[in-house]
Amino acid sequence: MQVEQLTKDGAVTKRIIKEGLGKTPEPKNIVSVHYDAYLVDTNTKFDSSRDRKTEFTFQLRDSKVIEAWELAIPTMKVGEIAEVICTSDYGYGDKGRKYLVPSKAKLRFEVELLGFWEKSGTAPERIAAAHKKKNEGNELFQQGAIETALFTYRKAREYVKDLWDCEPEELDEARQLTVALHLNIGACHLKLKQYDNAIDTCKEALSRDHTNIKAYYRLSQAYMEKGEYDASLTFINLGLELKPNDKSLQALKKSVEQAQQKYLKSSTSLYRKMFSTPQPEE
């Protein structure tokens, strides 16, 4: 990829390693990233959120990060991975960073933008922000960027999952939105074959809306994929009690029963071979 100069003097450059999707952050957005940080002269890694297994979250233009990041991250899209190189003027300057970065050190970062969102405000603002984030997640999901969509849905959920101090109609909207986000998160986990996570998330949705047919359907899917056919059929039947003519649940029930029968036949055949009477040698 081509190197882009982010300052006129070339003191901060950016090279895209992996393209992202969607929009770029706006001023004062909260952003979340993973990064590895290196000293250019020795190629020594001095910091890494990935090694800590904890994403780094901060607000743009809040004086919490070096200037090179303030210039580079607003140009990135969700899912993008970029190499950012800067001189000390846009890094840690003459002082450096105690024990880690020497004075006047040139730095290199590999940064991945995981997501961004607006700072929380009033109940209507938080609900609107959650809807906006949910729509972004839907676009990412449709484009096949499942991991990025999952992160985006989670951030949308953060806006509304603990929203209580609001009007009754706002509370109801927040509840419905939270359920929808749990289901979307569950769909991502299913796509990623993270079946236990899908089960936990769909159960969260049911705890807020025990009549939600999609939650029963996705729970049943996850159990089927795990080979837990009895559990899958249990949730299918619970869903059919609420909506007996639901074609999606009826079709899934048929698929689960067929998979269960196939499994039982193969197991029976295996046991027969294991415990069959040995034949005498000739």
Coordinates of C-alpha atoms in Angstrom, one line a residue:
M1 CA 0.0 0.0 0.0
Q2 CA 1.1 3.6 -0.6
V3 CA 2.5 5.6 2.2
E4 CA 0.5 8.7 3.1
Q5 CA 2.0 11.8 4.7
L6 CA -0.2 13.1 7.5
T7 CA 1.9 16.2 8.0
K8 CA 3.4 18.6 5.5
D9 CA 7.0 17.8 6.7
G10 CA 6.5 14.1 6.5
A11 CA 7.0 13.7 10.2
V12 CA 3.9 11.4 10.5
T13 CA 3.2 8.8 7.8
K14 CA 0.6 6.1 7.5
R15 CA 0.5 3.0 5.4
I16 CA -2.6 0.8 5.2
I17 CA -1.9 -2.9 5.9
K18 CA -5.5 -4.0 5.8
E19 CA -8.4 -2.0 4.4
G20 CA -11.3 -1.2 6.7
L21 CA -15.0 -0.7 6.1
G22 CA -17.5 2.1 6.6
K23 CA -16.9 5.6 7.9
T24 CA -14.1 7.2 9.8
P25 CA -14.4 8.6 13.4
E26 CA -15.6 12.1 14.0
P27 CA -14.0 14.6 16.4
K28 CA -14.5 13.8 20.1
N29 CA -15.6 10.2 19.3
I30 CA -14.6 7.5 21.7
V31 CA -12.4 5.0 19.8
S32 CA -11.1 1.6 20.6
V33 CA -7.9 0.1 19.1
H34 CA -5.4 -2.7 19.3
Y35 CA -1.8 -1.7 18.7
D36 CA 1.9 -2.8 18.8
A37 CA 4.5 -0.1 19.4
Y38 CA 8.1 -0.2 18.3
L39 CA 11.3 1.9 18.5
V40 CA 12.3 2.4 14.8
D41 CA 16.1 2.4 15.4
T42 CA 16.2 -1.0 17.1
N43 CA 12.8 -2.4 16.1
T44 CA 12.2 -3.1 19.8
K45 CA 8.6 -3.6 20.9
F46 CA 8.0 -1.4 23.9
D47 CA 4.2 -1.6 24.3
S48 CA 1.3 -3.8 23.0
S49 CA -2.4 -3.9 23.8
R50 CA -2.5 -7.3 22.0
D51 CA 0.0 -8.7 24.4
R52 CA -2.1 -7.5 27.3
K53 CA -5.2 -8.9 25.6
T54 CA -7.0 -5.7 26.4
E55 CA -8.2 -3.2 23.8
F56 CA -7.2 0.5 24.4
T57 CA -10.1 3.0 24.5
F58 CA -9.9 6.8 24.5
Q59 CA -11.6 9.9 23.4
L60 CA -10.2 11.8 20.4
R61 CA -8.8 15.2 21.0
D62 CA -8.8 14.7 24.8
S63 CA -5.0 15.0 25.2
K64 CA -4.6 11.3 26.3
V65 CA -2.5 10.0 23.4
I66 CA 0.4 11.3 21.3
E67 CA -0.2 13.7 18.5
A68 CA 0.7 11.1 15.8
W69 CA -2.4 9.0 16.9
E70 CA -4.6 12.1 16.9
L71 CA -3.7 12.6 13.3
A72 CA -3.8 9.0 12.1
I73 CA -6.8 7.4 13.8
P74 CA -9.4 9.8 12.5
T75 CA -8.3 8.7 9.0
M76 CA -9.0 5.0 9.7
K77 CA -12.0 2.9 9.1
V78 CA -13.3 0.1 11.3
G79 CA -11.3 -3.0 10.8
E80 CA -8.4 -1.2 9.2
I81 CA -4.9 -2.0 10.2
A82 CA -2.3 0.6 9.5
E83 CA 1.4 1.3 10.1
V84 CA 2.0 4.7 11.6
I85 CA 5.6 6.1 11.8
C86 CA 6.4 9.4 13.6
T87 CA 9.3 11.5 14.7
S88 CA 9.7 12.4 18.4
D89 CA 8.0 15.7 17.8
Y90 CA 4.7 13.8 17.3
G91 CA 5.6 11.1 19.8
Y92 CA 7.2 11.4 23.3
G93 CA 9.5 14.3 22.5
D94 CA 12.7 15.1 24.2
K95 CA 11.6 13.5 27.5
G96 CA 10.7 10.1 26.1
R97 CA 8.7 7.7 28.1
K98 CA 10.3 6.5 31.4
Y99 CA 12.1 3.1 31.0
L100 CA 10.4 2.4 27.6
V101 CA 11.1 5.2 25.1
P102 CA 14.4 7.1 25.0
S103 CA 14.7 10.8 24.3
K104 CA 13.9 12.0 20.7
A105 CA 13.0 8.4 19.6
K106 CA 11.3 7.8 16.3
L107 CA 8.4 5.4 16.7
R108 CA 6.4 2.9 14.6
F109 CA 3.0 1.6 15.5
E110 CA 0.8 -1.1 14.0
V111 CA -2.7 0.1 14.9
E112 CA -6.1 -1.6 14.3
L113 CA -9.3 0.4 14.7
L114 CA -11.8 -1.9 16.4
G115 CA -14.6 0.6 16.6
F116 CA -15.8 4.1 17.5
W117 CA -18.9 5.7 19.0
E118 CA -20.2 8.9 20.4
K119 CA -19.9 9.9 24.1
S120 CA -22.9 9.0 26.1
G121 CA -25.5 11.7 26.9
T122 CA -29.2 11.9 27.7
A123 CA -31.5 8.9 27.3
P124 CA -32.7 10.0 23.8
E125 CA -29.1 10.6 22.7
R126 CA -28.0 7.2 24.0
I127 CA -30.9 5.4 22.2
A128 CA -30.2 7.3 19.0
A129 CA -26.5 6.5 19.2
A130 CA -27.3 2.8 19.8
H131 CA -29.6 2.7 16.7
K132 CA -26.9 4.3 14.6
K133 CA -24.3 1.8 15.8
K134 CA -26.7 -1.1 15.2
N135 CA -27.2 0.1 11.6
E136 CA -23.4 0.2 11.2
G137 CA -23.2 -3.3 12.5
N138 CA -25.9 -4.5 10.1
E139 CA -23.9 -3.1 7.1
L140 CA -20.7 -4.7 8.3
F141 CA -22.5 -8.0 8.8
Q142 CA -23.9 -7.9 5.3
Q143 CA -20.4 -7.2 4.0
G144 CA -19.1 -10.3 5.7
A145 CA -17.0 -8.4 8.3
I146 CA -18.5 -10.5 11.1
E147 CA -15.9 -9.9 13.8
T148 CA -16.1 -6.1 13.2
A149 CA -19.9 -6.3 13.2
L150 CA -19.8 -8.2 16.5
F151 CA -17.7 -5.4 18.1
T152 CA -20.0 -2.8 16.7
Y153 CA -23.1 -4.5 18.1
R154 CA -21.5 -4.8 21.5
K155 CA -20.7 -1.1 21.5
A156 CA -24.3 -0.3 20.5
R157 CA -25.5 -2.4 23.4
E158 CA -23.4 -0.5 25.9
Y159 CA -25.4 2.6 25.2
V160 CA -28.7 1.1 26.3
K161 CA -28.3 -2.1 28.3
D162 CA -28.3 -0.3 31.7
L163 CA -30.5 2.6 30.8
W164 CA -33.1 3.0 33.6
D165 CA -33.4 6.7 34.4
C166 CA -35.7 7.7 31.5
E167 CA -39.4 7.9 30.4
P168 CA -41.4 4.7 30.2
E169 CA -41.6 4.8 26.4
E170 CA -37.8 5.3 26.3
L171 CA -37.3 2.4 28.6
D172 CA -39.4 0.2 26.4
E173 CA -37.5 1.2 23.3
A174 CA -34.2 0.6 25.1
R175 CA -35.4 -2.8 26.2
Q176 CA -36.5 -3.8 22.6
L177 CA -33.2 -2.5 21.2
T178 CA -31.2 -4.4 23.7
V179 CA -33.0 -7.6 22.8
A180 CA -32.4 -7.0 19.1
L181 CA -28.7 -6.3 19.8
H182 CA -28.3 -9.5 21.8
L183 CA -29.8 -11.4 18.9
N184 CA -27.5 -9.8 16.4
I185 CA -24.5 -10.6 18.6
G186 CA -25.8 -14.1 18.8
A187 CA -25.9 -14.3 15.0
C188 CA -22.3 -13.2 14.8
H189 CA -21.2 -15.9 17.3
L190 CA -23.1 -18.5 15.2
K191 CA -21.2 -17.3 12.1
L192 CA -17.9 -17.5 13.9
K193 CA -18.8 -21.0 15.3
Q194 CA -18.6 -19.6 18.9
Y195 CA -21.6 -21.7 19.9
D196 CA -21.3 -21.3 23.7
N197 CA -21.2 -17.5 23.3
A198 CA -24.2 -17.6 21.0
I199 CA -26.1 -19.6 23.6
D200 CA -25.3 -17.2 26.4
T201 CA -26.2 -14.2 24.4
C202 CA -29.5 -15.6 23.1
K203 CA -30.5 -16.5 26.7
E204 CA -29.8 -12.9 27.6
A205 CA -32.3 -11.9 25.0
L206 CA -34.9 -14.3 26.3
S207 CA -34.4 -13.0 29.9
R208 CA -35.6 -9.6 28.6
D209 CA -38.3 -11.0 26.2
H210 CA -39.3 -14.6 26.8
T211 CA -41.7 -14.5 23.8
N212 CA -38.9 -13.8 21.2
I213 CA -39.1 -16.4 18.5
K214 CA -35.7 -15.5 17.0
A215 CA -34.0 -16.1 20.3
Y216 CA -35.5 -19.6 20.5
Y217 CA -34.5 -20.3 16.9
R218 CA -30.9 -19.2 17.3
L219 CA -30.5 -21.0 20.7
S220 CA -31.7 -24.1 19.0
Q221 CA -29.3 -23.6 16.1
A222 CA -26.4 -23.2 18.5
Y223 CA -27.3 -26.4 20.4
M224 CA -27.7 -28.3 17.2
E225 CA -24.3 -27.3 16.0
K226 CA -22.8 -28.5 19.3
G227 CA -24.5 -31.8 18.8
E228 CA -26.8 -31.3 21.8
Y229 CA -29.9 -32.3 20.0
D230 CA -32.2 -32.8 23.0
A231 CA -31.5 -29.2 24.2
S232 CA -32.0 -27.9 20.7
L233 CA -35.4 -29.7 20.4
T234 CA -36.4 -28.4 23.9
F235 CA -36.0 -24.7 22.8
I236 CA -37.6 -25.4 19.4
N237 CA -40.7 -26.8 21.2
L238 CA -40.8 -23.9 23.6
G239 CA -40.8 -21.6 20.6
L240 CA -43.5 -23.6 18.8
E241 CA -45.7 -23.4 21.9
L242 CA -45.7 -19.6 21.4
K243 CA -46.0 -19.7 17.6
P244 CA -47.2 -23.2 16.5
N245 CA -47.2 -22.4 12.8
D246 CA -43.7 -20.8 12.6
K247 CA -42.2 -22.3 9.5
S248 CA -38.6 -21.5 10.4
L249 CA -38.9 -23.4 13.7
Q250 CA -40.7 -26.3 12.0
A251 CA -38.0 -26.6 9.4
L252 CA -35.2 -26.4 12.0
K253 CA -37.0 -29.1 14.1
K254 CA -37.0 -31.4 11.1
S255 CA -33.3 -30.8 10.5
V256 CA -32.4 -31.5 14.1
E257 CA -34.4 -34.7 14.2
Q258 CA -32.7 -35.9 11.1
A259 CA -29.3 -35.0 12.5
Q260 CA -30.1 -36.8 15.7
Q261 CA -31.3 -39.9 13.9
K262 CA -28.1 -40.0 11.8
Y263 CA -26.0 -39.6 14.9
L264 CA -27.8 -42.4 16.7
K265 CA -27.4 -44.7 13.8
S266 CA -23.7 -44.0 13.5
S267 CA -23.3 -44.5 17.2
T268 CA -25.1 -47.8 17.2
S269 CA -23.0 -49.0 14.3
L270 CA -19.8 -48.1 16.1
Y271 CA -20.9 -49.9 19.3
R272 CA -21.7 -53.0 17.4
K273 CA -18.2 -53.0 15.9
M274 CA -16.6 -52.4 19.3
F275 CA -18.5 -55.3 21.0
S276 CA -18.9 -57.8 18.2
T277 CA -17.6 -61.3 18.8
P278 CA -14.0 -61.7 17.6
Q279 CA -13.5 -64.2 14.9
P280 CA -10.8 -67.0 15.3
E281 CA -7.7 -66.6 13.4
E282 CA -7.2 -69.0 10.4

